[in-house]
XYZ file of C-alpha atoms in Angstrom:
767
model
C -0.045 0.195 -0.002
C 1.337 3.330 -1.003
C 1.377 6.417 1.227
C -1.363 8.177 -0.712
C -3.548 5.185 -0.592
C -3.186 5.102 3.165
C -4.299 8.775 3.395
C -6.989 8.356 0.895
C -8.285 5.474 3.071
C -8.220 7.484 6.032
C -10.238 10.304 4.713
C -12.597 7.974 3.267
C -13.265 6.057 6.229
C -13.897 9.413 7.833
C -16.502 10.302 5.196
C -18.095 7.134 5.647
C -18.102 6.853 9.369
C -21.367 8.769 10.241
C -23.376 6.750 7.771
C -21.922 3.536 8.809
C -22.706 4.533 12.218
C -26.287 4.987 11.656
C -26.467 1.438 10.124
C -24.548 -0.449 12.846
C -24.342 1.837 15.867
C -23.404 -0.860 18.347
C -20.491 -2.392 16.684
C -19.192 0.851 14.950
C -16.681 1.682 17.544
C -14.555 -1.663 17.227
C -14.995 -1.343 13.694
C -13.507 2.174 13.232
C -10.798 0.946 15.406
C -9.533 -1.260 12.561
C -8.438 1.487 9.978
C -6.089 3.017 12.215
C -4.957 -0.318 13.395
C -4.298 -1.460 9.935
C -2.167 1.876 9.315
C -0.243 1.229 12.656
C 0.773 -2.402 11.182
C 1.577 -0.624 7.962
C 4.045 1.821 9.531
C 5.584 -0.874 11.929
C 6.454 -2.964 8.973
C 8.388 -0.236 7.607
C 10.193 0.314 10.482
C 13.175 -2.109 9.434
C 13.959 -0.176 6.076
C 13.499 3.208 7.704
C 16.079 2.269 10.194
C 18.458 1.153 7.785
C 18.218 4.729 6.265
C 15.712 4.059 3.453
C 13.287 6.778 2.365
C 10.334 5.868 0.626
C 9.110 8.913 -1.726
C 5.987 9.418 -3.899
C 5.505 12.614 -5.847
C 2.075 13.416 -7.731
C 1.593 16.343 -10.019
C -0.939 18.661 -8.121
C -0.768 21.900 -10.205
C 1.354 21.127 -13.176
C 0.820 24.559 -14.868
C 2.257 26.172 -11.763
C 4.954 23.682 -11.108
C 3.343 22.432 -7.956
C 3.938 18.898 -7.018
C 2.506 16.927 -4.042
C 5.358 15.066 -2.315
C 4.891 12.127 0.226
C 8.090 11.001 2.061
C 8.361 8.436 4.775
C 11.709 8.248 6.898
C 12.462 7.256 10.465
C 11.336 10.445 12.089
C 7.937 10.234 10.099
C 7.203 6.786 11.190
C 7.919 7.461 14.779
C 5.188 10.029 14.563
C 2.975 8.074 12.406
C 3.176 5.104 14.931
C 2.131 7.305 17.622
C -0.844 8.871 15.674
C -2.222 5.528 14.506
C -1.598 3.542 17.629
C -2.993 6.051 20.128
C -5.804 6.731 17.352
C -6.708 3.075 17.597
C -7.087 3.239 21.575
C -8.926 6.521 21.388
C -11.629 5.284 18.887
C -12.240 2.146 20.874
C -12.437 4.136 24.002
C -14.663 6.630 22.608
C -17.197 3.975 21.516
C -18.087 3.392 25.128
C -17.437 6.775 26.477
C -19.653 8.568 23.999
C -22.012 5.471 23.411
C -25.362 7.490 24.034
C -24.324 10.881 22.469
C -26.406 11.866 19.623
C -23.414 13.073 17.333
C -21.329 9.922 17.953
C -21.235 9.332 14.087
C -19.937 12.763 13.479
C -17.239 12.466 16.181
C -15.903 9.334 14.385
C -15.714 11.066 11.256
C -13.979 14.048 12.711
C -11.289 11.982 14.811
C -10.635 10.021 11.644
C -10.167 12.976 9.461
C -7.951 14.362 12.398
C -5.854 11.279 12.317
C -5.607 11.539 8.602
C -4.712 15.055 8.619
C -1.912 14.328 11.348
C -0.428 11.643 9.095
C -0.300 13.775 6.166
C 1.822 16.309 8.059
C 4.317 13.902 9.236
C 4.552 12.161 5.782
C 4.772 15.415 3.527
C 7.627 15.649 1.536
C 7.455 19.165 0.375
C 6.508 22.479 2.439
C 3.342 23.114 0.678
C 1.717 19.827 1.323
C 2.826 20.080 4.789
C 1.183 23.350 5.152
C -2.017 22.183 3.727
C -2.248 19.067 6.173
C -0.958 21.471 9.083
C -3.980 23.861 8.627
C -6.328 20.815 8.172
C -5.297 19.523 11.606
C -6.207 22.829 13.016
C -9.532 22.911 11.571
C -10.270 19.347 12.724
C -9.346 20.179 16.209
C -11.426 23.253 16.048
C -14.505 20.908 15.254
C -13.377 18.360 17.922
C -12.848 21.088 20.640
C -16.107 22.483 19.994
C -17.753 19.180 19.601
C -20.190 20.112 22.580
C -21.354 23.003 20.474
C -24.452 23.750 22.507
C -21.893 24.641 25.559
C -20.494 28.105 25.156
C -17.209 26.966 27.016
C -16.651 24.534 24.214
C -17.343 27.101 21.454
C -15.113 29.611 23.362
C -12.204 27.137 23.687
C -12.609 25.935 19.976
C -12.351 29.414 18.968
C -9.453 30.257 21.168
C -7.489 27.173 19.673
C -8.379 28.144 16.074
C -7.224 31.790 16.289
C -4.055 31.137 18.181
C -2.849 28.056 15.981
C -4.287 29.577 12.818
C -2.242 32.995 13.390
C 0.751 30.847 13.859
C -0.183 28.963 10.542
C -0.077 32.295 8.749
C 3.259 33.028 10.259
C 4.429 29.605 9.115
C 3.196 30.036 5.705
C 5.249 33.414 5.539
C 8.166 31.488 6.599
C 7.754 28.746 4.104
C 7.450 31.247 1.164
C 10.766 32.911 2.432
C 12.531 29.458 2.751
C 11.132 28.349 -0.824
C 12.465 31.675 -2.376
C 15.953 31.312 -0.749
C 16.444 27.645 -1.823
C 14.555 27.803 -4.998
C 12.471 24.781 -4.194
C 9.761 23.674 -1.720
C 10.928 20.111 -1.782
C 12.066 18.940 1.651
C 14.797 16.986 0.279
C 16.271 19.945 -1.675
C 15.784 22.429 1.509
C 17.342 19.953 3.947
C 20.571 19.989 1.507
C 20.524 23.835 1.745
C 21.458 24.352 5.305
C 24.487 26.389 4.652
C 22.463 28.637 2.185
C 19.558 29.234 4.737
C 21.814 30.121 7.658
C 23.906 32.401 5.653
C 20.728 34.025 4.024
C 19.966 37.708 4.886
C 16.411 36.892 5.829
C 17.499 33.843 8.105
C 16.133 35.672 11.255
C 12.891 36.410 9.781
C 12.537 32.751 8.468
C 13.395 31.428 11.851
C 11.259 33.579 13.929
C 8.101 33.043 11.399
C 8.655 29.253 11.579
C 9.075 29.235 15.347
C 6.014 31.091 15.592
C 3.985 28.451 13.776
C 5.679 25.674 15.891
C 5.259 27.415 19.182
C 1.501 28.097 18.636
C 0.856 24.593 17.514
C 2.715 23.174 20.589
C 1.561 25.557 23.146
C 4.728 27.129 24.043
C 4.851 30.498 26.166
C 3.298 32.945 25.306
C 0.633 30.904 23.347
C 0.402 28.130 25.923
C -3.008 29.170 27.255
C -5.170 27.611 24.438
C -4.216 24.126 25.292
C -5.663 23.781 28.848
C -8.551 25.591 27.466
C -9.143 22.827 25.094
C -10.131 20.735 27.842
C -13.703 21.671 27.216
C -13.556 18.870 24.456
C -14.720 15.181 25.356
C -12.109 13.274 27.091
C -11.270 11.025 23.926
C -10.248 14.227 22.137
C -8.210 15.472 25.140
C -6.291 12.154 25.230
C -5.672 12.436 21.464
C -4.984 15.910 21.323
C -2.618 16.323 24.237
C -0.653 13.023 24.038
C 0.226 12.019 20.552
C -0.847 14.382 17.776
C -1.615 17.956 17.238
C 0.412 19.383 20.266
C 3.381 17.346 19.044
C 3.397 18.783 15.438
C 5.173 21.767 16.684
C 7.881 19.505 17.913
C 8.025 17.415 14.642
C 8.429 20.723 12.544
C 11.330 21.755 14.804
C 12.923 18.280 14.439
C 12.232 18.114 10.808
C 13.939 21.610 9.945
C 16.675 21.533 12.550
C 19.164 20.353 10.192
C 18.808 23.552 8.058
C 17.647 26.136 10.581
C 19.070 25.022 13.669
C 22.552 25.166 15.108
C 22.786 29.005 15.422
C 22.806 31.195 18.418
C 19.463 32.470 17.635
C 18.064 28.897 17.324
C 19.617 28.133 20.728
C 18.451 31.351 22.500
C 15.011 31.208 21.297
C 14.240 27.437 21.920
C 15.852 27.133 25.127
C 14.390 30.459 26.895
C 10.955 29.618 25.579
C 11.276 25.974 26.287
C 12.507 26.513 30.152
C 9.872 29.231 30.590
C 7.040 27.009 29.304
C 8.433 23.894 31.279
C 8.486 25.772 34.519
C 5.240 27.521 34.029
C 3.442 24.396 32.996
C 4.796 22.423 35.858
C 3.926 25.006 38.568
C 0.277 25.611 37.324
C -0.540 22.072 37.198
C -0.019 21.396 40.924
C -2.398 24.294 41.567
C -5.454 23.020 39.702
C -8.047 20.594 41.033
C -9.570 19.411 37.859
C -7.845 16.020 36.653
C -7.689 16.981 33.047
C -6.671 20.519 33.927
C -3.590 18.909 35.925
C -2.865 16.702 32.952
C -3.116 19.538 30.393
C -0.697 21.825 32.268
C 1.450 19.061 32.749
C 1.624 18.505 29.038
C 2.584 22.101 28.481
C 5.478 21.602 30.950
C 6.503 18.370 28.825
C 6.252 20.292 25.621
C 8.530 23.106 26.869
C 10.938 20.170 28.083
C 11.080 18.974 24.438
C 11.457 22.382 22.875
C 14.488 22.939 25.436
C 16.123 19.784 24.326
C 15.820 20.583 20.825
C 17.173 24.013 21.315
C 20.325 22.628 23.204
C 20.893 20.537 19.837
C 23.615 18.110 21.070
C 23.379 14.479 19.994
C 22.559 13.462 23.644
C 19.689 16.038 23.764
C 18.123 15.161 20.615
C 18.403 11.421 21.605
C 16.533 12.361 24.933
C 13.990 14.372 22.998
C 13.150 11.374 20.722
C 12.775 8.855 23.478
C 10.664 11.356 25.762
C 8.412 11.967 22.647
C 6.676 8.512 22.781
C 7.281 7.758 26.359
C 5.115 11.054 27.266
C 2.478 10.126 24.709
C 2.150 6.562 26.399
C 1.723 7.580 29.954
C -0.137 10.899 29.213
C -2.888 9.082 27.064
C -3.294 6.530 29.673
C -3.795 9.270 32.349
C -6.057 11.142 30.114
C -8.300 8.132 29.437
C -8.193 7.126 33.154
C -9.546 10.703 33.994
C -12.309 10.096 31.597
C -13.061 6.660 33.163
C -13.129 8.293 36.493
C -15.490 10.959 35.346
C -17.752 8.356 33.808
C -17.658 6.224 37.018
C -18.244 9.066 39.609
C -19.526 12.061 37.716
C -16.469 14.207 38.954
C -12.943 15.097 37.990
C -12.148 17.168 41.018
C -9.358 15.513 42.985
C -10.744 17.258 46.279
C -13.700 14.960 45.848
C -12.207 11.645 44.788
C -10.477 9.009 46.553
C -10.457 5.273 47.195
C -11.552 4.260 43.601
C -9.166 1.517 43.213
C -11.941 -1.153 44.567
C -14.502 0.113 42.054
C -12.449 0.460 38.953
C -9.360 -1.617 39.719
C -8.036 -1.899 36.083
C -8.303 1.770 35.427
C -6.420 2.260 38.708
C -3.670 -0.389 37.876
C -3.342 1.481 34.272
C -3.308 5.010 35.925
C -0.791 3.818 38.564
C 1.629 2.491 35.909
C 1.393 5.531 33.890
C 1.778 7.740 36.784
C 5.017 5.927 37.783
C 6.374 6.275 34.443
C 5.479 10.187 34.456
C 7.336 10.379 37.914
C 10.535 8.506 36.427
C 10.578 5.699 38.697
C 11.931 2.320 37.365
C 11.344 0.019 35.784
C 9.095 2.186 33.690
C 10.189 3.986 30.194
C 9.818 7.351 32.093
C 12.913 6.293 34.292
C 15.104 5.944 31.497
C 14.053 9.259 29.856
C 14.644 10.998 33.048
C 18.087 9.700 33.451
C 18.849 11.043 29.975
C 17.403 14.530 30.835
C 19.873 14.810 33.605
C 22.701 13.540 31.640
C 21.800 16.082 28.934
C 21.543 18.904 31.368
C 24.819 18.187 33.133
C 26.550 18.303 29.702
C 24.640 21.447 28.291
C 26.836 23.625 26.244
C 25.929 26.837 28.356
C 24.870 27.110 31.844
C 24.806 23.381 32.745
C 24.029 24.159 36.535
C 21.281 26.491 35.853
C 19.627 23.999 33.286
C 19.798 21.112 35.637
C 18.282 23.054 38.231
C 15.361 24.145 35.911
C 14.974 20.374 34.984
C 15.076 19.128 38.558
C 12.325 21.650 39.555
C 10.226 20.789 36.536
C 10.597 17.053 37.125
C 9.717 17.338 40.867
C 6.519 19.308 39.837
C 5.849 16.414 37.421
C 6.009 14.030 40.252
C 3.506 15.994 42.159
C 1.132 16.264 39.131
C 1.651 12.349 38.710
C 0.645 11.739 42.260
C -2.304 14.103 41.866
C -3.457 12.290 38.635
C -2.627 8.893 38.970
C -2.574 7.937 42.655
C -4.977 10.198 44.814
C -8.188 9.431 43.165
C -7.601 5.697 43.321
C -5.771 4.992 46.658
C -6.219 8.459 48.478
C -8.768 9.106 50.933
C -11.863 11.027 49.774
C -12.101 14.096 51.755
C -15.452 15.205 50.654
C -18.670 13.077 50.104
C -19.676 12.239 46.574
C -21.720 10.159 44.413
C -20.985 6.321 44.675
C -18.857 4.992 41.851
C -19.725 2.171 39.434
C -17.795 -0.407 37.584
C -16.673 0.378 33.978
C -16.752 -1.934 31.056
C -13.495 -3.187 29.010
C -13.999 -0.453 26.502
C -12.881 2.009 28.979
C -10.202 0.298 31.166
C -8.452 -1.808 28.407
C -7.455 1.723 26.493
C -5.834 2.810 29.616
C -3.831 -0.495 30.287
C -2.452 -0.598 26.633
C -0.286 2.372 26.564
C 0.627 2.189 30.385
C 1.785 -1.558 30.004
C 3.600 -0.173 26.638
C 5.734 2.047 28.745
C 6.459 -0.733 31.149
C 7.705 -2.935 28.102
C 9.947 -0.210 26.692
C 11.334 0.287 30.284
C 12.164 -3.530 30.583
C 13.427 -3.806 26.962
C 14.772 -0.380 25.856
C 17.590 -1.715 23.566
C 15.190 -2.831 20.747
C 12.970 0.231 20.966
C 16.160 2.485 20.874
C 17.526 0.781 18.178
C 14.575 0.553 15.743
C 12.888 3.960 16.590
C 14.886 6.253 18.616
C 18.521 6.235 16.953
C 17.138 6.335 13.303
C 14.871 9.353 14.393
C 17.910 11.024 15.804
C 20.041 10.345 12.868
C 17.153 11.976 10.710
C 17.184 15.082 13.151
C 20.682 15.508 13.203
C 21.427 14.560 9.537
C 24.252 12.354 11.040
C 24.546 8.897 12.607
C 24.522 8.979 16.330
C 25.090 5.806 18.589
C 22.116 5.215 21.031
C 22.448 2.655 23.797
C 19.321 2.671 26.057
C 19.410 0.891 29.383
C 17.429 0.637 32.362
C 20.499 0.729 34.600
C 23.572 2.674 34.112
C 25.054 2.320 37.759
C 25.230 4.993 40.484
C 26.001 8.260 38.795
C 24.899 11.889 38.941
C 21.872 11.366 36.918
C 20.595 8.706 39.521
C 21.323 10.814 42.323
C 19.523 13.845 40.725
C 16.712 11.488 40.352
C 16.552 10.589 43.879
C 16.935 14.200 45.102
C 13.942 15.062 42.529
C 11.856 12.202 44.140
C 12.431 13.506 47.611
C 11.457 17.057 46.524
C 8.510 16.033 44.636
C 7.320 14.071 47.862
C 7.920 17.031 49.824
C 5.996 19.431 47.540
C 3.217 16.902 47.409
C 2.969 16.958 51.251
C 2.974 20.673 51.622
C 0.922 21.414 48.367
C -2.404 22.199 50.263
C -0.894 24.397 52.848
C 1.007 26.080 50.219
C -1.853 26.871 47.955
C -3.918 28.151 51.162
C -1.214 30.585 52.151
C -0.176 31.686 48.568
C -3.461 31.736 46.561
C -2.030 34.478 44.501
C 0.525 32.040 42.743
C -2.342 30.999 40.667
C -2.532 34.261 38.615
C -2.920 32.937 35.250
C -6.456 34.131 35.290
C -5.727 37.665 36.315
C -2.834 38.440 34.210
C -0.695 37.101 31.451
C -1.083 36.075 27.680
C -4.588 34.761 28.232
C -6.011 37.899 29.573
C -4.268 39.801 26.810
C -5.917 37.507 24.222
C -9.333 38.028 26.077
C -8.881 41.843 25.777
C -7.909 41.813 22.262
C -10.981 39.530 21.270
C -13.137 42.044 23.292
C -11.529 44.937 21.545
C -12.312 43.646 18.120
C -15.931 44.648 18.089
C -15.007 48.127 19.027
C -12.191 48.528 16.640
C -14.652 47.435 13.866
C -17.231 49.830 15.113
C -14.601 52.644 15.022
C -13.316 51.704 11.494
C -16.920 51.408 10.300
C -17.913 54.737 11.588
C -15.046 56.302 9.956
C -14.564 54.548 6.674
C -18.161 53.380 5.939
C -19.875 56.388 6.511
C -22.104 56.811 3.681
C -20.346 59.529 2.010
C -19.020 58.856 -1.531
C -16.319 61.381 -1.497
C -14.727 59.934 1.670
C -14.683 56.534 -0.018
C -12.866 58.115 -2.964
C -10.430 59.909 -0.988
C -9.542 56.796 0.891
C -9.125 54.644 -1.930
C -7.369 57.421 -4.043
C -5.091 58.339 -1.022
C -4.229 54.747 -0.275
C -3.325 54.247 -3.852
C -1.091 57.307 -3.980
C 0.496 56.285 -0.602
C 1.530 53.070 -2.099
C 2.884 54.372 -5.324
C 5.024 56.862 -3.603
C 6.158 54.163 -1.187
C 7.086 52.061 -4.236
C 8.972 54.832 -5.882
C 10.899 56.030 -2.565
C 11.674 52.114 -1.828
C 12.662 51.126 -5.462
C 15.989 51.700 -7.165
C 18.203 54.482 -5.767
C 18.437 56.011 -9.278
C 15.259 56.419 -10.905
C 15.179 56.371 -14.745
C 14.652 59.928 -16.265
C 11.352 60.073 -17.974
C 11.355 60.881 -21.723
C 10.168 64.494 -22.858
C 6.682 64.404 -24.095
C 6.694 65.069 -27.794
C 3.666 65.201 -30.465
C 2.045 67.053 -33.246
C -0.124 70.361 -32.909
C -3.326 68.151 -33.261
C -2.037 66.052 -30.303
C -1.496 68.914 -27.894
C -4.733 70.373 -28.850
C -6.591 67.239 -28.142
C -4.682 67.113 -24.534
C -5.940 70.855 -24.118
C -9.545 69.914 -24.683
C -9.295 67.075 -22.346
C -7.679 69.243 -19.607
C -10.224 72.105 -20.195
C -13.133 69.927 -19.877
C -11.879 68.241 -16.809
C -11.374 71.815 -15.316
C -14.912 72.876 -16.307
C -16.468 69.717 -14.674
C -14.734 70.656 -11.461
C -15.591 74.219 -11.345
C -19.032 74.860 -12.844
C -22.150 75.094 -10.731
C -24.406 73.800 -13.408
C -25.119 70.135 -13.369
C -25.939 69.991 -17.251
C -22.586 71.948 -17.965
C -20.704 69.409 -15.873
C -22.164 66.514 -17.883
C -21.203 68.391 -21.018
C -17.722 68.962 -19.738
C -17.361 65.367 -18.913
C -18.620 64.404 -22.301
C -15.866 66.651 -23.789
C -13.239 64.750 -21.976
C -14.659 61.392 -23.317
C -14.698 62.567 -26.797
C -11.305 63.888 -26.367
C -10.129 60.376 -25.421
C -12.002 58.720 -28.292
C -9.808 61.321 -30.577
C -6.501 59.731 -28.998
C -7.707 56.434 -29.895
C -8.221 57.533 -33.486
C -4.842 59.399 -33.455
C -3.083 56.209 -32.536
C -4.862 53.903 -34.922
C -7.546 52.457 -32.940
C -10.813 53.382 -34.693
C -12.772 50.300 -33.169
C -12.068 51.466 -29.684
C -12.718 55.173 -30.565
C -16.292 54.147 -31.905
C -16.908 52.217 -28.683
C -15.895 55.288 -26.804
C -18.076 57.487 -28.735
C -21.162 55.485 -28.365
C -20.472 55.019 -24.633
C -20.014 58.739 -23.945
C -23.204 59.620 -26.112
C -25.292 57.177 -24.282
C -23.835 58.372 -20.785
C -24.571 62.065 -21.620
C -28.071 61.445 -22.751
C -28.833 59.264 -19.365
C -27.187 61.936 -17.266
C -29.184 64.852 -18.840
C -32.488 62.974 -18.420
C -31.724 62.266 -14.709
C -30.100 65.291 -13.771
C -32.370 67.761 -15.649
C -35.093 67.652 -12.907
C -32.565 68.091 -10.067
C -32.143 71.630 -8.331
C -28.933 73.646 -9.072
C -25.693 73.010 -7.165
C -25.858 74.129 -3.537
C -22.474 74.792 -1.870
C -22.431 72.337 1.081
C -18.604 71.946 1.570
C -16.297 74.491 2.932
C -13.616 75.970 0.865
C -11.100 74.196 3.028
C -12.670 70.594 2.353
C -12.695 71.720 -1.326
C -8.981 72.559 -1.250
C -8.288 69.206 0.392
C -10.343 67.473 -2.487
C -8.254 69.401 -4.946
C -5.122 68.419 -3.625
C -6.126 64.721 -3.410
C -7.114 64.903 -7.044
C -3.989 66.476 -8.313
C -1.847 63.984 -6.358
C -3.487 60.976 -7.818
C -3.294 62.731 -11.396
C 0.542 63.532 -10.947
C 1.265 60.141 -9.547
C -0.361 58.282 -12.415
C 1.270 60.695 -14.992
C 4.665 60.118 -13.480
C 4.066 56.352 -13.329
C 3.183 56.202 -17.226
C 5.984 58.415 -18.082
C 8.369 56.130 -16.175
C 6.920 53.064 -17.369
C 7.453 54.049 -21.065
C 10.955 55.296 -20.286
C 11.976 51.951 -19.192
C 10.139 49.074 -20.944
C 10.735 45.789 -18.920
C 9.239 43.498 -21.678
C 9.218 43.500 -25.374
C 6.062 44.878 -27.081
C 3.369 42.442 -26.857
C 1.383 43.833 -29.781
C 3.381 41.790 -32.230
C 2.511 38.474 -30.341
C -1.130 39.323 -30.312
C -1.002 40.118 -34.103
C 0.751 36.652 -34.692
C -1.620 34.619 -32.251
C -4.847 36.218 -32.817
C -5.981 33.776 -35.780
C -4.166 30.527 -34.976
C -4.867 30.622 -31.014
C -7.906 32.691 -30.993
C -9.618 31.845 -34.393
C -10.456 35.420 -35.108
C -8.976 38.284 -37.277
C -10.223 41.150 -35.294
C -7.428 41.395 -32.642
C -9.267 43.485 -30.228
C -12.238 41.211 -30.145
C -9.921 38.170 -29.660
C -7.974 39.841 -26.893
C -11.240 40.763 -24.947
C -12.899 37.282 -25.358
C -10.015 34.883 -25.471
C -6.784 36.097 -24.055
C -8.456 38.347 -21.287
C -11.559 36.128 -21.100
C -11.658 36.126 -17.206
C -11.172 39.790 -17.087
C -14.026 40.558 -19.384
C -16.233 37.868 -17.597
C -15.411 39.867 -14.554
C -16.512 43.179 -15.830
C -19.672 41.807 -17.326
C -20.401 40.372 -13.818
C -20.149 43.726 -12.208
C -22.495 45.333 -14.802
C -24.943 42.533 -14.265
C -24.845 42.876 -10.376
C -25.129 46.689 -10.766
C -28.133 46.174 -13.125
C -29.763 43.909 -10.697
C -29.157 46.479 -7.967
C -30.762 49.083 -10.143
C -33.755 46.930 -11.034
C -34.290 46.357 -7.254
C -34.337 49.863 -6.407
C -36.705 50.832 -9.247
C -38.893 47.819 -8.137
C -38.907 49.164 -4.467
C -39.777 52.710 -5.581
C -42.789 51.707 -7.793
C -43.888 49.547 -5.160
C -43.718 52.391 -2.528
C -45.466 54.678 -5.063
C -48.298 52.382 -5.606
């Protein structure tokens, strides 16, 4: 099966899901778990060739006339992400079949989640930047629909809009960065771009490219100051939260950073941006997580912290740091998806996610408790879980950091201690702690809810017990792809007593101490949770509230119902842009050619100028119409002088008809009444003269420096063979410029319909 077939199958199943759910609602959940499972097996089977360095590539003509090609490529980095997307997608779909069993829009959910998965896979399999961007934006749209799945709930709608606006703004920045990168390398093919690292890093627009691409990655992966949309997305159903926060969309920013690291990484700017933003996000997410009471909020903020850690590691850029990132990526996806699904099972069993009201649930939902405990131990970094190996590598990385190793290690120790507290709050307290407040009695859950919790948790245990094969087949090849150079990777559960082990023990002690003093600390320092009072989220809220007010001000100033103001705005903007283009253009402007011509040509120009002056100064409407007609007939004379009699006849007809219509309409109107002040008329005069002078200068400069050969000869040669007509002007209008002519006809038709509507309304009012 080709990659294109895999993607088309995914999108096809997404389209069929709502219909099939209507036909077989009881078995649709297990059925829709089969497509992602088949994709997981498909990618797993290609792990071996990818580990040996093979890259499977497919190319399809997309827009051949523009040279746009859709390229799909599968290497070790793509496979690592694709396995996470398809594997956890299978678990989430099975889980959702029970969690949302009685939801009236369950069929729609299946379609959206499958489309979301397909868009995710398309992003990581994209072999060119345009294809990557297309799927990147599609993931944003699908996440908007999934976060707002409970669209009757205002909180869900607000959270969906927030995620769409934040990630959409980042997508626009990413598009600009992609365009700059494509122009710098001359290609959108990732293979070509990845071979142009030296060219891009030495390019004068490198910093702009870097900042734009980082903006796209940071918004998608919820890095500070764009982190606030991710906890807000908890308004979505739990299956969406598990999929969104563990393996998929939030990791796409990390994927983009890893994919482009060989060409834009390795510089001081890259190091400073990623390490500062990553460290800030890591600490902010960890500190906020332990202040929350809702299970999903705790896990969401701890996800923000983990994403900050991954960004920090990629910013460090050492082989060991990238190895740690490629290991932490799947380890975090496994334990976090298990914990999210466990939170949903708790909510399903008890009807609450507040840890202050939970406790002692292990007896009622033992399998959920077992899976959550294993996942929490992995999140806390205890052996023999995969999280322990990742934590050991984290400390080894920070101790060997190229800059400020002591400070980096201190930050990492603090973040890991906070992660231990969050793990205890989410994976231990609800099941083995004592219930502090009375609540509804729990009930048992079926296998659809506890089995998806156990599977990723046990996968993390399996990786911890047998890390070497996992490192050989998945981690090491992904590191090699990210760094564009082979890196030896040897994962092991035990490395002896060394500084990372000592730091792990200190982290555990610190985490337990924070957990014990967490409640008194919150009571004494409630102002620590200031994210709702200040920060980027409040800035976003104020900007959103200010948009209607800004729109009202702009509408009142620009759409005020006065045609003269509209004309001044358009004309002034055009003149300003032209002047800006002239000023920012070449240092030495070409000297305009001196106008020449015979006496008859100068007389025609004088007639046109006199007509324009009379139309602007007369107080009689009929005289103004006659003066405008003089201008039109003068233009027709110019057409005759320069050998275009057909255009001249058209101009004569239009001017004659216009004058007759104007006279018939304006004859019954009163004389001019001066309503404007002399100052406003002087302003209008200056605006009019400015546009006239600007256009005149533009025309003179254009004819003084012809940039292209004369196109008239080409039209003469191609009129008969290409347009099948001997009248060159007609062929230009209906063939060579057919769409332009169609647009003009459409405008006239719309205007005619508007006039007809006004006349009908007037006749109805008179009757």
